[in-house]
mmCIF file with all atom_site columns, C-alpha atoms in Angstrom:
data_model
loop_
_atom_site.group_PDB
_atom_site.id
_atom_site.type_symbol
_atom_site.label_atom_id
_atom_site.label_alt_id
_atom_site.label_comp_id
_atom_site.label_asym_id
_atom_site.label_entity_id
_atom_site.label_seq_id
_atom_site.pdbx_PDB_ins_code
_atom_site.Cartn_x
_atom_site.Cartn_y
_atom_site.Cartn_z
_atom_site.occupancy
_atom_site.B_iso_or_equiv
_atom_site.pdbx_formal_charge
_atom_site.auth_seq_id
_atom_site.auth_comp_id
_atom_site.auth_asym_id
_atom_site.auth_atom_id
_atom_site.pdbx_PDB_model_num
ATOM 1   C CA . ASN A 1 1   ? 0.014   -0.021 -0.015  1.00 90.00 ? 617 ASN A CA 1
ATOM 2   C CA . ALA A 1 2   ? 1.090   3.561  -0.678  1.00 93.00 ? 618 ALA A CA 1
ATOM 3   C CA . GLU A 1 3   ? 1.831   5.715  2.363   1.00 94.00 ? 619 GLU A CA 1
ATOM 4   C CA . TRP A 1 4   ? 0.767   9.299  2.427   1.00 95.00 ? 620 TRP A CA 1
ATOM 5   C CA . TRP A 1 5   ? 2.870   11.583 4.645   1.00 94.00 ? 621 TRP A CA 1
ATOM 6   C CA . TYR A 1 6   ? 2.071   15.281 5.233   1.00 93.00 ? 622 TYR A CA 1
ATOM 7   C CA . GLU A 1 7   ? 4.931   16.194 2.846   1.00 94.00 ? 623 GLU A CA 1
ATOM 8   C CA . ASP A 1 8   ? 3.346   13.951 0.201   1.00 95.00 ? 624 ASP A CA 1
ATOM 9   C CA . ILE A 1 9   ? 0.092   15.861 0.479   1.00 94.00 ? 625 ILE A CA 1
ATOM 10  C CA . VAL A 1 10  ? 1.896   19.214 0.101   1.00 95.00 ? 626 VAL A CA 1
ATOM 11  C CA . ALA A 1 11  ? 3.808   17.826 -2.926  1.00 96.00 ? 627 ALA A CA 1
ATOM 12  C CA . LEU A 1 12  ? 0.500   16.461 -4.390  1.00 95.00 ? 628 LEU A CA 1
ATOM 13  C CA . VAL A 1 13  ? -1.185  19.881 -4.102  1.00 94.00 ? 629 VAL A CA 1
ATOM 14  C CA . ASN A 1 14  ? 1.846   21.666 -5.611  1.00 95.00 ? 630 ASN A CA 1
ATOM 15  C CA . ALA A 1 15  ? 2.151   19.251 -8.484  1.00 95.00 ? 631 ALA A CA 1
ATOM 16  C CA . ALA A 1 16  ? -1.630  19.059 -9.205  1.00 94.00 ? 632 ALA A CA 1
ATOM 17  C CA . LEU A 1 17  ? -2.322  22.776 -9.005  1.00 91.00 ? 633 LEU A CA 1
ATOM 18  C CA . PRO A 1 18  ? -1.196  23.616 -12.486 1.00 89.00 ? 634 PRO A CA 1
ATOM 19  C CA . GLU A 1 19  ? -2.976  20.529 -13.824 1.00 88.00 ? 635 GLU A CA 1
ATOM 20  C CA . LEU A 1 20  ? -6.328  21.509 -12.280 1.00 86.00 ? 636 LEU A CA 1
ATOM 21  C CA . ALA A 1 21  ? -6.723  24.347 -14.801 1.00 80.00 ? 637 ALA A CA 1
ATOM 22  C CA . THR A 1 22  ? -7.563  21.781 -17.504 1.00 81.00 ? 638 THR A CA 1
ATOM 23  C CA . ALA A 1 23  ? -9.412  19.367 -15.209 1.00 78.00 ? 639 ALA A CA 1
ATOM 24  C CA . GLY A 1 24  ? -12.765 21.189 -15.160 1.00 74.00 ? 640 GLY A CA 1
ATOM 25  C CA . GLU A 1 25  ? -15.143 21.624 -12.222 1.00 77.00 ? 641 GLU A CA 1
ATOM 26  C CA . GLY A 1 26  ? -15.083 17.942 -11.334 1.00 75.00 ? 642 GLY A CA 1
ATOM 27  C CA . HIS A 1 27  ? -11.313 18.173 -10.677 1.00 81.00 ? 643 HIS A CA 1
ATOM 28  C CA . LYS A 1 28  ? -10.705 14.936 -12.578 1.00 86.00 ? 644 LYS A CA 1
ATOM 29  C CA . LEU A 1 29  ? -7.166  15.039 -13.857 1.00 89.00 ? 645 LEU A CA 1
ATOM 30  C CA . GLN A 1 30  ? -6.500  13.726 -17.370 1.00 89.00 ? 646 GLN A CA 1
ATOM 31  C CA . ALA A 1 31  ? -4.538  10.543 -17.609 1.00 91.00 ? 647 ALA A CA 1
ATOM 32  C CA . ALA A 1 32  ? -1.329  12.270 -18.638 1.00 93.00 ? 648 ALA A CA 1
ATOM 33  C CA . ALA A 1 33  ? -1.672  14.734 -15.707 1.00 93.00 ? 649 ALA A CA 1
ATOM 34  C CA . LYS A 1 34  ? -2.189  11.957 -13.238 1.00 94.00 ? 650 LYS A CA 1
ATOM 35  C CA . LYS A 1 35  ? 0.915   10.239 -14.584 1.00 96.00 ? 651 LYS A CA 1
ATOM 36  C CA . ARG A 1 36  ? 2.978   13.447 -14.186 1.00 95.00 ? 652 ARG A CA 1
ATOM 37  C CA . VAL A 1 37  ? 1.740   14.029 -10.624 1.00 95.00 ? 653 VAL A CA 1
ATOM 38  C CA . ALA A 1 38  ? 2.372   10.399 -9.648  1.00 96.00 ? 654 ALA A CA 1
ATOM 39  C CA . ALA A 1 39  ? 5.914   10.621 -11.112 1.00 97.00 ? 655 ALA A CA 1
ATOM 40  C CA . VAL A 1 40  ? 6.629   13.718 -8.992  1.00 96.00 ? 656 VAL A CA 1
ATOM 41  C CA . LEU A 1 41  ? 5.416   11.956 -5.890  1.00 96.00 ? 657 LEU A CA 1
ATOM 42  C CA . ASN A 1 42  ? 7.214   8.699  -6.596  1.00 97.00 ? 658 ASN A CA 1
ATOM 43  C CA . ALA A 1 43  ? 10.472  10.500 -7.195  1.00 96.00 ? 659 ALA A CA 1
ATOM 44  C CA . ARG A 1 44  ? 10.441  11.437 -3.500  1.00 94.00 ? 660 ARG A CA 1
ATOM 45  C CA . LEU A 1 45  ? 8.982   8.231  -2.088  1.00 93.00 ? 661 LEU A CA 1
ATOM 46  C CA . ARG A 1 46  ? 9.785   7.747  1.654   1.00 89.00 ? 662 ARG A CA 1
ATOM 47  C CA . GLY A 1 47  ? 8.218   4.348  2.107   1.00 88.00 ? 663 GLY A CA 1
ATOM 48  C CA . GLY A 1 48  ? 5.360   2.088  1.078   1.00 92.00 ? 664 GLY A CA 1
ATOM 49  C CA . ALA A 1 49  ? 4.372   1.229  -2.489  1.00 95.00 ? 665 ALA A CA 1
ATOM 50  C CA . ALA A 1 50  ? 4.531   3.725  -5.357  1.00 96.00 ? 666 ALA A CA 1
ATOM 51  C CA . LYS A 1 51  ? 1.639   6.105  -5.750  1.00 97.00 ? 667 LYS A CA 1
ATOM 52  C CA . SER A 1 52  ? -0.701  4.963  -8.519  1.00 96.00 ? 668 SER A CA 1
ATOM 53  C CA . GLU A 1 53  ? -2.546  7.296  -10.859 1.00 95.00 ? 669 GLU A CA 1
ATOM 54  C CA . LYS A 1 54  ? -5.809  6.109  -9.381  1.00 95.00 ? 670 LYS A CA 1
ATOM 55  C CA . GLY A 1 55  ? -4.442  6.731  -5.873  1.00 96.00 ? 671 GLY A CA 1
ATOM 56  C CA . VAL A 1 56  ? -3.320  10.232 -6.860  1.00 95.00 ? 672 VAL A CA 1
ATOM 57  C CA . GLN A 1 57  ? -6.781  11.095 -8.085  1.00 94.00 ? 673 GLN A CA 1
ATOM 58  C CA . GLN A 1 58  ? -8.460  9.638  -4.964  1.00 95.00 ? 674 GLN A CA 1
ATOM 59  C CA . LYS A 1 59  ? -6.162  11.511 -2.575  1.00 96.00 ? 675 LYS A CA 1
ATOM 60  C CA . LEU A 1 60  ? -6.625  14.742 -4.541  1.00 94.00 ? 676 LEU A CA 1
ATOM 61  C CA . THR A 1 61  ? -10.428 14.290 -4.314  1.00 93.00 ? 677 THR A CA 1
ATOM 62  C CA . ASP A 1 62  ? -10.060 13.726 -0.529  1.00 94.00 ? 678 ASP A CA 1
ATOM 63  C CA . VAL A 1 63  ? -7.953  16.844 -0.105  1.00 93.00 ? 679 VAL A CA 1
ATOM 64  C CA . LEU A 1 64  ? -10.372 18.934 -2.175  1.00 90.00 ? 680 LEU A CA 1
ATOM 65  C CA . LYS A 1 65  ? -13.307 17.750 -0.086  1.00 88.00 ? 681 LYS A CA 1
ATOM 66  C CA . ILE A 1 66  ? -11.535 18.914 3.078   1.00 85.00 ? 682 ILE A CA 1
ATOM 67  C CA . TYR A 1 67  ? -10.605 22.215 1.370   1.00 85.00 ? 683 TYR A CA 1
ATOM 68  C CA . HIS A 1 68  ? -14.151 22.876 0.283   1.00 82.00 ? 684 HIS A CA 1
ATOM 69  C CA . SER A 1 69  ? -15.457 22.048 3.757   1.00 79.00 ? 685 SER A CA 1
ATOM 70  C CA . VAL A 1 70  ? -13.086 24.459 5.407   1.00 77.00 ? 686 VAL A CA 1
ATOM 71  C CA . THR A 1 71  ? -13.799 27.306 2.975   1.00 78.00 ? 687 THR A CA 1
ATOM 72  C CA . PHE A 1 72  ? -17.542 26.751 3.579   1.00 77.00 ? 688 PHE A CA 1
ATOM 73  C CA . LEU A 1 73  ? -17.079 26.801 7.355   1.00 74.00 ? 689 LEU A CA 1
ATOM 74  C CA . LYS A 1 74  ? -14.894 29.910 7.183   1.00 72.00 ? 690 LYS A CA 1
ATOM 75  C CA . GLY A 1 75  ? -17.285 31.651 4.811   1.00 69.00 ? 691 GLY A CA 1
ATOM 76  C CA . LEU A 1 76  ? -14.511 31.970 2.169   1.00 65.00 ? 692 LEU A CA 1
ATOM 77  C CA . ASP A 1 77  ? -16.769 30.525 -0.555  1.00 61.00 ? 693 ASP A CA 1
ATOM 78  C CA . GLN A 1 78  ? -19.294 33.432 -0.343  1.00 61.00 ? 694 GLN A CA 1
ATOM 79  C CA . GLN A 1 79  ? -21.876 30.857 0.834   1.00 64.00 ? 695 GLN A CA 1
ATOM 80  C CA . GLY A 1 80  ? -20.456 30.280 4.307   1.00 59.00 ? 696 GLY A CA 1
ATOM 81  C CA . SER A 1 81  ? -22.100 28.742 7.199   1.00 59.00 ? 697 SER A CA 1
ATOM 82  C CA . GLY A 1 82  ? -22.439 32.063 9.067   1.00 62.00 ? 698 GLY A CA 1
ATOM 83  C CA . LEU A 1 83  ? -20.868 30.464 12.137  1.00 66.00 ? 699 LEU A CA 1
ATOM 84  C CA . HIS A 1 84  ? -17.552 31.008 13.778  1.00 65.00 ? 700 HIS A CA 1
ATOM 85  C CA . TRP A 1 85  ? -14.597 28.884 12.672  1.00 70.00 ? 701 TRP A CA 1
ATOM 86  C CA . ASP A 1 86  ? -10.936 29.303 13.370  1.00 71.00 ? 702 ASP A CA 1
ATOM 87  C CA . ASP A 1 87  ? -7.867  27.127 12.796  1.00 75.00 ? 703 ASP A CA 1
ATOM 88  C CA . THR A 1 88  ? -7.000  26.915 16.501  1.00 80.00 ? 704 THR A CA 1
ATOM 89  C CA . PHE A 1 89  ? -10.307 26.206 18.182  1.00 75.00 ? 705 PHE A CA 1
ATOM 90  C CA . GLY A 1 90  ? -12.398 24.808 15.282  1.00 74.00 ? 706 GLY A CA 1
ATOM 91  C CA . ALA A 1 91  ? -16.140 25.448 15.652  1.00 72.00 ? 707 ALA A CA 1
ATOM 92  C CA . ASN A 1 92  ? -15.859 26.607 19.276  1.00 74.00 ? 708 ASN A CA 1
ATOM 93  C CA . VAL A 1 93  ? -19.642 25.976 19.797  1.00 74.00 ? 709 VAL A CA 1
ATOM 94  C CA . ARG A 1 94  ? -20.802 28.174 22.639  1.00 75.00 ? 710 ARG A CA 1
ATOM 95  C CA . SER A 1 95  ? -24.532 27.870 22.876  1.00 80.00 ? 711 SER A CA 1
ATOM 96  C CA . PRO A 1 96  ? -27.440 25.414 22.297  1.00 86.00 ? 712 PRO A CA 1
ATOM 97  C CA . ALA A 1 97  ? -28.497 27.641 19.364  1.00 81.00 ? 713 ALA A CA 1
ATOM 98  C CA . ASP A 1 98  ? -25.043 27.187 17.754  1.00 77.00 ? 714 ASP A CA 1
ATOM 99  C CA . GLU A 1 99  ? -25.227 23.451 18.418  1.00 82.00 ? 715 GLU A CA 1
ATOM 100 C CA . ASN A 1 100 ? -28.598 23.221 16.608  1.00 85.00 ? 716 ASN A CA 1
ATOM 101 C CA . ILE A 1 101 ? -27.140 25.085 13.606  1.00 79.00 ? 717 ILE A CA 1
ATOM 102 C CA . TRP A 1 102 ? -24.116 22.812 13.520  1.00 79.00 ? 718 TRP A CA 1
ATOM 103 C CA . ASP A 1 103 ? -26.378 19.740 13.675  1.00 84.00 ? 719 ASP A CA 1
ATOM 104 C CA . GLY A 1 104 ? -28.257 21.094 10.641  1.00 83.00 ? 720 GLY A CA 1
ATOM 105 C CA . ILE A 1 105 ? -25.043 21.793 8.696   1.00 78.00 ? 721 ILE A CA 1
ATOM 106 C CA . ILE A 1 106 ? -23.627 18.334 9.501   1.00 80.00 ? 722 ILE A CA 1
ATOM 107 C CA . SER A 1 107 ? -26.837 16.635 8.444   1.00 86.00 ? 723 SER A CA 1
ATOM 108 C CA . LYS A 1 108 ? -26.737 18.460 5.058   1.00 80.00 ? 724 LYS A CA 1
ATOM 109 C CA . HIS A 1 109 ? -22.947 18.124 4.602   1.00 72.00 ? 725 HIS A CA 1
ATOM 110 C CA . PRO A 1 110 ? -21.891 14.909 6.319   1.00 72.00 ? 726 PRO A CA 1
#
């Protein structure tokens, strides 16, 4: 199995960023782009199996889901949750009303 270290995620994002311009809204990299990104990652392999093109796409999809969730919570997507979020304390839920709002957000965006 491939191992994904923090440094691998950073390298994935850096290598995939220029490729995403041609990937469209679904962020599905073209075969040649997946091959290029996998080659960058495999050139710096620390352990585990080599990163596959399929694995690269899956990890990129996972990272983008987290990114979109954080931009939503922080209100950076212009559709934000309207609640407080910061990188140190997270949601920092302070009241039953906030808890109800979070429950609603989580049920719509599990």
